[in-house]
Amino acid sequence: ADYARAYAVDSVALRYFNAAGSDPECELGERHDPETHLIPLVLREALRVKQGGDPAATQLCVFGEDFDTPDGTCVRDYVHVEDLCRAHLIAIRRLLEGKVAGAEGYNLGIGRGFSVREVIDVCRTVTGVDIRYQVERRRAGDPPRLVANATKAREALGWVPEYQELVPIVATAWRYLERG
């Protein structure tokens, strides 16, 4: 905002919550090294077990089960990558059409949180695999709940996420991972 005022530069900042999923053709998906995102970590564990790994030998960790949340695990908002792509296209159009004056910022999420245990349960449902995990101490600085308020993006940009439920988000990520 300061830069926009000082130099008359218009911009749109898009703040993602937890980006997840894959494109419909399963050509593009999450692949980090090291992997730190929950959904890919859980799905990698499911793939390991599906390929014959011992479920009891899991390295999947849940960090904290004593948060002030319904099941004691952290709650996060997950937004599908296709919904993020649409938000980028809308923001670019808005800039190109001269509808942005200064610096604008928008939160991108579905506005609903899912606990770590809920994510693991959804991954079990989608994969059909008995996914086990170890409970570790909380990580320093982990807040109990991070959920987007995307009202401004809905009102100003007309952006509404098509993926409102976790099952289809996880299903696209699983198809991508299974393709290898």
Coordinates of N, CA and C in Angstrom, one line a residue:
A1 N 0.8 -1.2 0.0 CA 0.0 0.0 0.0 C 0.9 1.3 0.0
D2 N 2.0 1.2 0.8 CA 2.9 2.4 0.8 C 3.5 2.6 -0.6
Y3 N 3.9 1.5 -1.2 CA 4.6 1.6 -2.5 C 3.6 2.1 -3.5
A4 N 2.3 1.7 -3.5 CA 1.3 2.1 -4.4 C 1.1 3.6 -4.2
R5 N 1.0 4.1 -3.0 CA 0.9 5.5 -2.8 C 2.1 6.3 -3.3
A6 N 3.2 5.8 -3.0 CA 4.5 6.6 -3.3 C 4.7 6.6 -4.8
Y7 N 4.4 5.5 -5.5 CA 4.8 5.4 -6.9 C 3.7 5.2 -7.9
A8 N 2.4 5.3 -7.4 CA 1.2 5.2 -8.2 C 1.2 3.8 -9.0
V9 N 1.6 2.8 -8.3 CA 1.6 1.4 -8.9 C 0.4 0.7 -8.3
D10 N -0.4 0.2 -9.2 CA -1.6 -0.6 -8.8 C -1.2 -2.1 -8.7
S11 N -1.8 -2.8 -7.7 CA -1.5 -4.2 -7.5 C -2.6 -4.9 -6.8
V12 N -2.6 -6.2 -7.0 CA -3.6 -7.1 -6.3 C -2.7 -8.2 -5.6
A13 N -2.9 -8.3 -4.3 CA -2.2 -9.4 -3.5 C -3.3 -10.4 -3.2
L14 N -3.0 -11.7 -3.5 CA -3.9 -12.8 -3.2 C -3.2 -13.7 -2.1
R15 N -3.8 -13.7 -0.9 CA -3.3 -14.5 0.2 C -4.0 -15.8 0.2
Y16 N -3.2 -16.9 -0.1 CA -3.8 -18.2 -0.1 C -3.8 -18.7 1.3
F17 N -4.7 -19.6 1.6 CA -4.7 -20.4 2.8 C -4.0 -21.7 2.4
N18 N -4.4 -22.8 2.6 CA -3.7 -24.1 2.3 C -4.1 -24.5 0.9
A19 N -3.2 -24.2 -0.1 CA -3.5 -24.7 -1.5 C -3.4 -26.2 -1.5
A20 N -4.3 -26.8 -2.2 CA -4.3 -28.3 -2.3 C -5.0 -28.8 -3.6
G21 N -4.7 -30.0 -3.9 CA -5.4 -30.6 -5.1 C -4.5 -30.6 -6.3
S22 N -5.2 -31.0 -7.4 CA -4.5 -31.2 -8.7 C -5.4 -30.7 -9.8
D23 N -4.9 -30.4 -11.0 CA -5.7 -30.1 -12.1 C -6.5 -31.4 -12.5
P24 N -7.6 -31.2 -13.3 CA -8.4 -32.4 -13.6 C -7.6 -33.5 -14.4
E25 N -6.6 -33.1 -15.2 CA -5.9 -34.1 -15.9 C -4.8 -34.8 -15.1
C26 N -4.6 -34.3 -13.9 CA -3.6 -34.8 -12.9 C -2.2 -34.7 -13.5
E27 N -2.0 -33.6 -14.2 CA -0.6 -33.3 -14.7 C 0.2 -32.4 -13.8
L28 N -0.6 -31.6 -13.0 CA 0.1 -30.6 -12.1 C -0.4 -30.9 -10.7
G29 N 0.5 -31.1 -9.7 CA 0.1 -31.3 -8.4 C 1.2 -30.9 -7.4
E30 N 0.9 -31.1 -6.1 CA 1.9 -30.7 -5.2 C 3.1 -31.6 -5.2
R31 N 4.3 -31.1 -5.2 CA 5.5 -31.8 -5.1 C 6.6 -31.0 -4.5
H32 N 6.8 -31.1 -3.2 CA 7.8 -30.3 -2.5 C 8.9 -31.2 -2.0
D33 N 10.1 -30.6 -1.8 CA 11.2 -31.4 -1.3 C 11.9 -30.5 -0.3
P34 N 11.8 -30.6 1.0 CA 11.0 -31.7 1.6 C 9.5 -31.3 1.6
E35 N 8.7 -32.3 1.7 CA 7.2 -32.1 1.8 C 6.9 -31.7 3.2
T36 N 6.1 -30.6 3.3 CA 5.7 -30.2 4.6 C 4.1 -30.0 4.7
H37 N 3.4 -30.1 3.6 CA 2.0 -29.9 3.6 C 1.2 -31.2 4.0
L38 N 0.2 -31.0 4.8 CA -0.5 -32.1 5.4 C -1.1 -33.1 4.4
I39 N -1.9 -32.6 3.4 CA -2.6 -33.5 2.5 C -1.6 -34.4 1.8
P40 N -0.5 -33.8 1.1 CA 0.4 -34.7 0.5 C 1.1 -35.7 1.4
L41 N 1.4 -35.2 2.6 CA 2.1 -36.1 3.6 C 1.2 -37.3 3.9
V42 N -0.1 -37.1 4.1 CA -1.0 -38.1 4.5 C -1.2 -39.1 3.3
L43 N -1.3 -38.5 2.1 CA -1.5 -39.3 0.9 C -0.3 -40.1 0.6
R44 N 0.9 -39.6 0.8 CA 2.1 -40.4 0.6 C 2.1 -41.6 1.5
E45 N 1.7 -41.4 2.8 CA 1.6 -42.5 3.7 C 0.6 -43.5 3.2
A46 N -0.5 -43.1 2.7 CA -1.5 -44.0 2.1 C -0.9 -44.8 0.9
L47 N -0.2 -44.1 0.1 CA 0.5 -44.8 -1.1 C 1.5 -45.8 -0.6
R48 N 2.3 -45.5 0.4 CA 3.3 -46.4 1.0 C 2.6 -47.7 1.5
V49 N 1.5 -47.5 2.2 CA 0.8 -48.7 2.7 C 0.1 -49.5 1.6
K50 N -0.5 -48.7 0.6 CA -1.1 -49.4 -0.5 C -0.1 -50.2 -1.3
Q51 N 1.1 -49.8 -1.3 CA 2.2 -50.5 -2.1 C 2.8 -51.6 -1.2
G52 N 2.2 -51.9 -0.1 CA 2.7 -53.1 0.7 C 3.4 -52.7 2.0
G53 N 3.5 -51.4 2.3 CA 4.2 -51.0 3.5 C 3.4 -51.3 4.8
D54 N 4.1 -51.6 5.8 CA 3.4 -51.9 7.1 C 2.8 -50.6 7.7
P55 N 1.4 -50.7 7.9 CA 0.8 -49.5 8.5 C 1.3 -49.1 9.8
A56 N 1.8 -50.0 10.6 CA 2.4 -49.7 11.9 C 3.7 -49.0 11.9
A57 N 4.4 -49.0 10.7 CA 5.7 -48.4 10.6 C 5.5 -46.9 10.1
T58 N 4.4 -46.3 10.3 CA 4.2 -45.0 9.8 C 5.2 -44.0 10.4
Q59 N 5.5 -43.0 9.5 CA 6.3 -41.8 9.9 C 5.4 -40.6 9.9
L60 N 4.2 -40.7 9.6 CA 3.2 -39.6 9.6 C 3.0 -39.1 11.0
C61 N 3.2 -37.8 11.2 CA 3.1 -37.2 12.5 C 2.0 -36.2 12.6
V62 N 1.3 -36.2 13.7 CA 0.3 -35.2 14.0 C 0.9 -34.4 15.2
F63 N 1.1 -33.1 15.0 CA 1.8 -32.3 16.0 C 0.8 -31.6 16.9
G64 N 0.5 -32.2 18.0 CA -0.4 -31.7 19.0 C -1.8 -32.2 18.9
E65 N -2.3 -32.6 20.1 CA -3.7 -33.1 20.1 C -4.4 -32.4 21.3
D66 N -3.8 -31.3 21.8 CA -4.4 -30.6 22.9 C -4.7 -29.2 22.6
F67 N -5.0 -28.9 21.4 CA -5.4 -27.5 21.0 C -6.9 -27.3 21.4
D68 N -7.3 -26.1 21.5 CA -8.6 -25.7 21.8 C -9.5 -25.8 20.5
T69 N -9.7 -27.0 20.1 CA -10.5 -27.3 18.9 C -11.3 -28.5 19.2
P70 N -12.3 -28.8 18.4 CA -13.2 -29.9 18.7 C -12.5 -31.2 18.9
D71 N -11.5 -31.6 18.2 CA -10.8 -32.9 18.4 C -9.4 -32.7 18.9
G72 N -9.0 -31.5 19.2 CA -7.7 -31.2 19.8 C -6.6 -31.0 18.8
T73 N -6.8 -31.2 17.5 CA -5.8 -31.0 16.5 C -6.1 -29.6 15.8
C74 N -5.0 -29.1 15.1 CA -5.1 -27.8 14.4 C -6.2 -27.9 13.4
V75 N -6.8 -26.7 13.1 CA -7.9 -26.6 12.1 C -7.3 -25.6 11.1
R76 N -7.4 -26.0 9.8 CA -7.0 -25.2 8.7 C -8.0 -25.2 7.6
D77 N -7.9 -24.1 6.7 CA -8.7 -23.9 5.6 C -8.0 -24.4 4.3
Y78 N -8.6 -25.2 3.5 CA -7.9 -25.7 2.3 C -8.7 -25.2 1.1
V79 N -7.9 -24.7 0.1 CA -8.5 -24.2 -1.1 C -7.9 -24.9 -2.3
H80 N -8.7 -25.3 -3.3 CA -8.2 -26.0 -4.4 C -7.5 -25.2 -5.4
V81 N -6.4 -25.7 -6.0 CA -5.6 -25.0 -6.9 C -6.3 -24.4 -8.1
E82 N -7.4 -25.1 -8.6 CA -8.2 -24.5 -9.7 C -8.9 -23.2 -9.3
D83 N -9.4 -23.2 -8.0 CA -10.0 -22.0 -7.5 C -9.0 -20.9 -7.4
L84 N -7.8 -21.2 -7.0 CA -6.7 -20.2 -6.9 C -6.4 -19.7 -8.3
C85 N -6.4 -20.5 -9.3 CA -6.1 -20.1 -10.7 C -7.2 -19.1 -11.2
R86 N -8.4 -19.5 -10.9 CA -9.5 -18.6 -11.3 C -9.4 -17.2 -10.6
A87 N -9.0 -17.2 -9.3 CA -8.8 -15.9 -8.6 C -7.7 -15.1 -9.3
H88 N -6.6 -15.7 -9.7 CA -5.6 -15.0 -10.4 C -6.1 -14.4 -11.7
L89 N -6.8 -15.2 -12.5 CA -7.4 -14.6 -13.7 C -8.3 -13.4 -13.5
I90 N -9.1 -13.5 -12.5 CA -10.0 -12.4 -12.1 C -9.2 -11.2 -11.7
A91 N -8.2 -11.4 -10.9 CA -7.4 -10.3 -10.5 C -6.6 -9.6 -11.6
I92 N -6.1 -10.4 -12.5 CA -5.4 -9.9 -13.7 C -6.3 -9.1 -14.5
R93 N -7.5 -9.6 -14.8 CA -8.5 -8.9 -15.6 C -8.8 -7.5 -14.9
R94 N -9.0 -7.6 -13.6 CA -9.3 -6.4 -12.9 C -8.2 -5.3 -13.0
L95 N -6.9 -5.8 -13.0 CA -5.8 -4.9 -13.2 C -5.8 -4.3 -14.6
L96 N -5.9 -5.2 -15.6 CA -5.8 -4.8 -17.0 C -7.0 -3.9 -17.4
E97 N -8.1 -4.0 -16.8 CA -9.3 -3.2 -17.1 C -9.2 -1.8 -16.3
G98 N -8.2 -1.6 -15.5 CA -8.0 -0.4 -14.8 C -9.0 -0.2 -13.6
K99 N -9.5 -1.3 -13.1 CA -10.4 -1.3 -12.0 C -9.7 -1.3 -10.6
V100 N -8.4 -1.3 -10.6 CA -7.7 -1.3 -9.3 C -7.0 0.1 -9.1
A101 N -7.2 0.6 -7.9 CA -6.6 1.9 -7.6 C -5.8 1.7 -6.3
G102 N -4.5 1.6 -6.5 CA -3.6 1.4 -5.4 C -3.4 -0.1 -5.2
A103 N -3.3 -0.5 -3.9 CA -3.0 -1.9 -3.5 C -4.3 -2.5 -3.0
E104 N -4.6 -3.7 -3.5 CA -5.8 -4.4 -3.0 C -5.2 -5.8 -2.5
G105 N -5.9 -6.3 -1.5 CA -5.5 -7.6 -0.9 C -6.7 -8.4 -0.6
Y106 N -6.6 -9.7 -1.0 CA -7.8 -10.6 -0.8 C -7.3 -11.9 -0.2
N107 N -8.1 -12.4 0.8 CA -7.9 -13.8 1.3 C -8.6 -14.8 0.4
L108 N -7.9 -15.9 0.2 CA -8.5 -17.0 -0.7 C -8.5 -18.3 0.1
G109 N -9.7 -18.7 0.5 CA -10.0 -19.9 1.2 C -11.5 -20.2 1.1
I110 N -11.9 -21.3 1.5 CA -13.3 -21.6 1.4 C -14.1 -21.1 2.6
G111 N -13.4 -20.6 3.6 CA -14.1 -20.1 4.8 C -14.5 -21.1 5.8
R112 N -14.0 -22.3 5.7 CA -14.3 -23.4 6.6 C -13.1 -24.2 6.9
G113 N -12.9 -24.5 8.1 CA -11.7 -25.3 8.5 C -11.9 -26.7 8.8
F114 N -10.9 -27.5 8.6 CA -10.9 -28.9 8.8 C -9.7 -29.3 9.7
S115 N -10.0 -30.1 10.7 CA -8.9 -30.5 11.7 C -7.9 -31.4 11.0
V116 N -6.8 -31.6 11.6 CA -5.8 -32.6 11.1 C -6.4 -34.0 11.1
R117 N -7.1 -34.3 12.1 CA -7.8 -35.6 12.1 C -8.9 -35.8 11.1
E118 N -9.6 -34.7 10.8 CA -10.6 -34.7 9.8 C -9.9 -35.0 8.4
V119 N -8.8 -34.3 8.2 CA -8.1 -34.5 6.9 C -7.7 -35.9 6.8
I120 N -7.1 -36.5 7.8 CA -6.7 -37.9 7.8 C -7.9 -38.8 7.5
D121 N -9.0 -38.6 8.2 CA -10.2 -39.4 7.9 C -10.7 -39.3 6.5
V122 N -10.7 -38.1 5.9 CA -11.1 -37.9 4.5 C -10.1 -38.6 3.6
C123 N -8.8 -38.6 3.9 CA -7.8 -39.3 3.1 C -8.1 -40.8 3.2
R124 N -8.4 -41.3 4.4 CA -8.8 -42.7 4.5 C -9.9 -43.1 3.6
T125 N -11.0 -42.2 3.6 CA -12.2 -42.5 2.8 C -11.8 -42.5 1.3
V126 N -11.1 -41.5 0.9 CA -10.8 -41.3 -0.6 C -9.9 -42.5 -1.0
T127 N -8.9 -42.9 -0.2 CA -7.9 -43.9 -0.7 C -8.3 -45.3 -0.3
G128 N -9.2 -45.5 0.7 CA -9.5 -46.8 1.1 C -8.4 -47.5 1.9
V129 N -7.5 -46.7 2.4 CA -6.3 -47.2 3.1 C -6.4 -46.9 4.6
D130 N -6.0 -47.8 5.4 CA -5.9 -47.6 6.9 C -4.6 -46.7 7.2
I131 N -4.8 -45.4 7.3 CA -3.7 -44.5 7.5 C -3.5 -44.3 9.0
R132 N -2.4 -44.6 9.4 CA -2.0 -44.4 10.9 C -1.1 -43.3 11.0
Y133 N -0.9 -42.8 12.2 CA 0.0 -41.7 12.5 C 0.5 -41.7 13.9
Q134 N 1.5 -41.0 14.2 CA 2.1 -40.8 15.5 C 1.7 -39.4 16.0
V135 N 1.5 -39.3 17.3 CA 1.2 -38.0 17.9 C 2.5 -37.5 18.5
E136 N 2.9 -36.3 18.1 CA 4.1 -35.6 18.6 C 3.6 -34.3 19.4
R137 N 4.6 -33.7 20.1 CA 4.3 -32.5 20.8 C 3.9 -31.4 19.7
R138 N 3.2 -30.4 20.2 CA 2.9 -29.2 19.4 C 4.2 -28.6 18.8
R139 N 4.1 -28.0 17.6 CA 5.2 -27.2 17.1 C 5.1 -25.8 17.7
A140 N 6.1 -25.2 17.9 CA 6.1 -23.8 18.5 C 5.5 -22.9 17.4
G141 N 4.6 -22.1 17.9 CA 3.9 -21.1 17.0 C 2.7 -21.5 16.3
D142 N 2.3 -22.8 16.4 CA 1.2 -23.3 15.6 C -0.1 -22.8 16.3
P143 N -0.9 -21.9 15.6 CA -2.1 -21.5 16.1 C -3.2 -22.6 16.0
P144 N -4.1 -22.6 16.9 CA -5.2 -23.7 16.9 C -6.0 -23.7 15.6
R145 N -6.3 -22.5 15.1 CA -7.3 -22.4 14.0 C -6.8 -21.2 13.0
L146 N -6.8 -21.6 11.7 CA -6.5 -20.6 10.7 C -7.5 -20.8 9.6
V147 N -8.5 -20.0 9.5 CA -9.6 -20.1 8.5 C -9.8 -18.8 7.8
A148 N -9.9 -18.8 6.5 CA -10.0 -17.6 5.7 C -11.3 -16.9 5.9
N149 N -11.2 -15.6 5.9 CA -12.4 -14.8 5.7 C -12.3 -14.2 4.3
A150 N -12.9 -14.8 3.3 CA -12.8 -14.5 1.9 C -14.0 -13.6 1.4
T151 N -14.7 -13.0 2.3 CA -15.9 -12.2 2.0 C -15.5 -11.1 1.0
K152 N -14.4 -10.4 1.3 CA -13.9 -9.3 0.4 C -13.7 -9.8 -1.1
A153 N -13.1 -11.0 -1.2 CA -12.8 -11.6 -2.5 C -14.1 -11.9 -3.2
R154 N -15.1 -12.4 -2.5 CA -16.4 -12.8 -3.0 C -17.1 -11.5 -3.5
E155 N -17.1 -10.5 -2.7 CA -17.8 -9.3 -3.0 C -17.1 -8.4 -4.1
A156 N -15.9 -8.2 -4.0 CA -15.2 -7.3 -4.9 C -14.8 -8.0 -6.2
L157 N -14.4 -9.3 -6.1 CA -13.9 -10.0 -7.3 C -15.0 -10.9 -7.9
G158 N -16.0 -11.2 -7.1 CA -17.0 -12.1 -7.6 C -16.5 -13.6 -7.5
W159 N -15.4 -13.8 -6.8 CA -14.8 -15.1 -6.7 C -15.5 -16.0 -5.6
V160 N -15.9 -17.1 -6.1 CA -16.5 -18.1 -5.2 C -15.8 -19.4 -5.5
P161 N -15.2 -20.1 -4.5 CA -14.6 -21.3 -4.8 C -15.6 -22.4 -5.2
E162 N -15.2 -23.1 -6.3 CA -16.1 -24.2 -6.7 C -15.9 -25.4 -5.8
Y163 N -14.7 -25.6 -5.3 CA -14.5 -26.8 -4.4 C -14.7 -26.3 -3.0
Q164 N -15.9 -26.7 -2.4 CA -16.3 -26.3 -1.1 C -16.1 -27.4 -0.1
E165 N -15.8 -28.6 -0.5 CA -15.7 -29.7 0.4 C -14.3 -30.3 0.3
L166 N -13.9 -31.0 1.3 CA -12.5 -31.5 1.3 C -12.4 -32.8 0.5
V167 N -13.4 -33.6 0.4 CA -13.3 -34.9 -0.3 C -12.9 -34.7 -1.8
P168 N -13.5 -33.8 -2.6 CA -13.1 -33.6 -3.9 C -11.7 -33.0 -4.1
I169 N -11.3 -32.2 -3.1 CA -10.0 -31.6 -3.1 C -8.9 -32.7 -2.9
V170 N -9.2 -33.6 -1.9 CA -8.3 -34.7 -1.6 C -8.3 -35.7 -2.8
A171 N -9.4 -35.9 -3.4 CA -9.6 -36.9 -4.5 C -8.7 -36.5 -5.7
T172 N -8.6 -35.2 -6.0 CA -7.8 -34.8 -7.1 C -6.3 -35.0 -6.8
A173 N -5.9 -34.7 -5.5 CA -4.5 -34.8 -5.1 C -4.2 -36.3 -5.1
W174 N -5.1 -37.2 -4.7 CA -4.8 -38.6 -4.7 C -4.6 -39.2 -6.1
R175 N -5.5 -38.7 -7.0 CA -5.3 -39.2 -8.4 C -4.0 -38.8 -9.0
Y176 N -3.5 -37.5 -8.7 CA -2.2 -37.1 -9.1 C -1.1 -37.9 -8.5
L177 N -1.2 -38.2 -7.3 CA -0.1 -39.0 -6.6 C -0.1 -40.4 -7.1
E178 N -1.2 -41.0 -7.4 CA -1.2 -42.4 -7.9 C -0.7 -42.4 -9.3
R179 N -0.8 -41.4 -10.1 CA -0.3 -41.4 -11.4 C 1.2 -41.4 -11.4
G180 N 1.8 -40.9 -10.3 CA 3.3 -40.9 -10.2 C 3.9 -39.8 -10.8

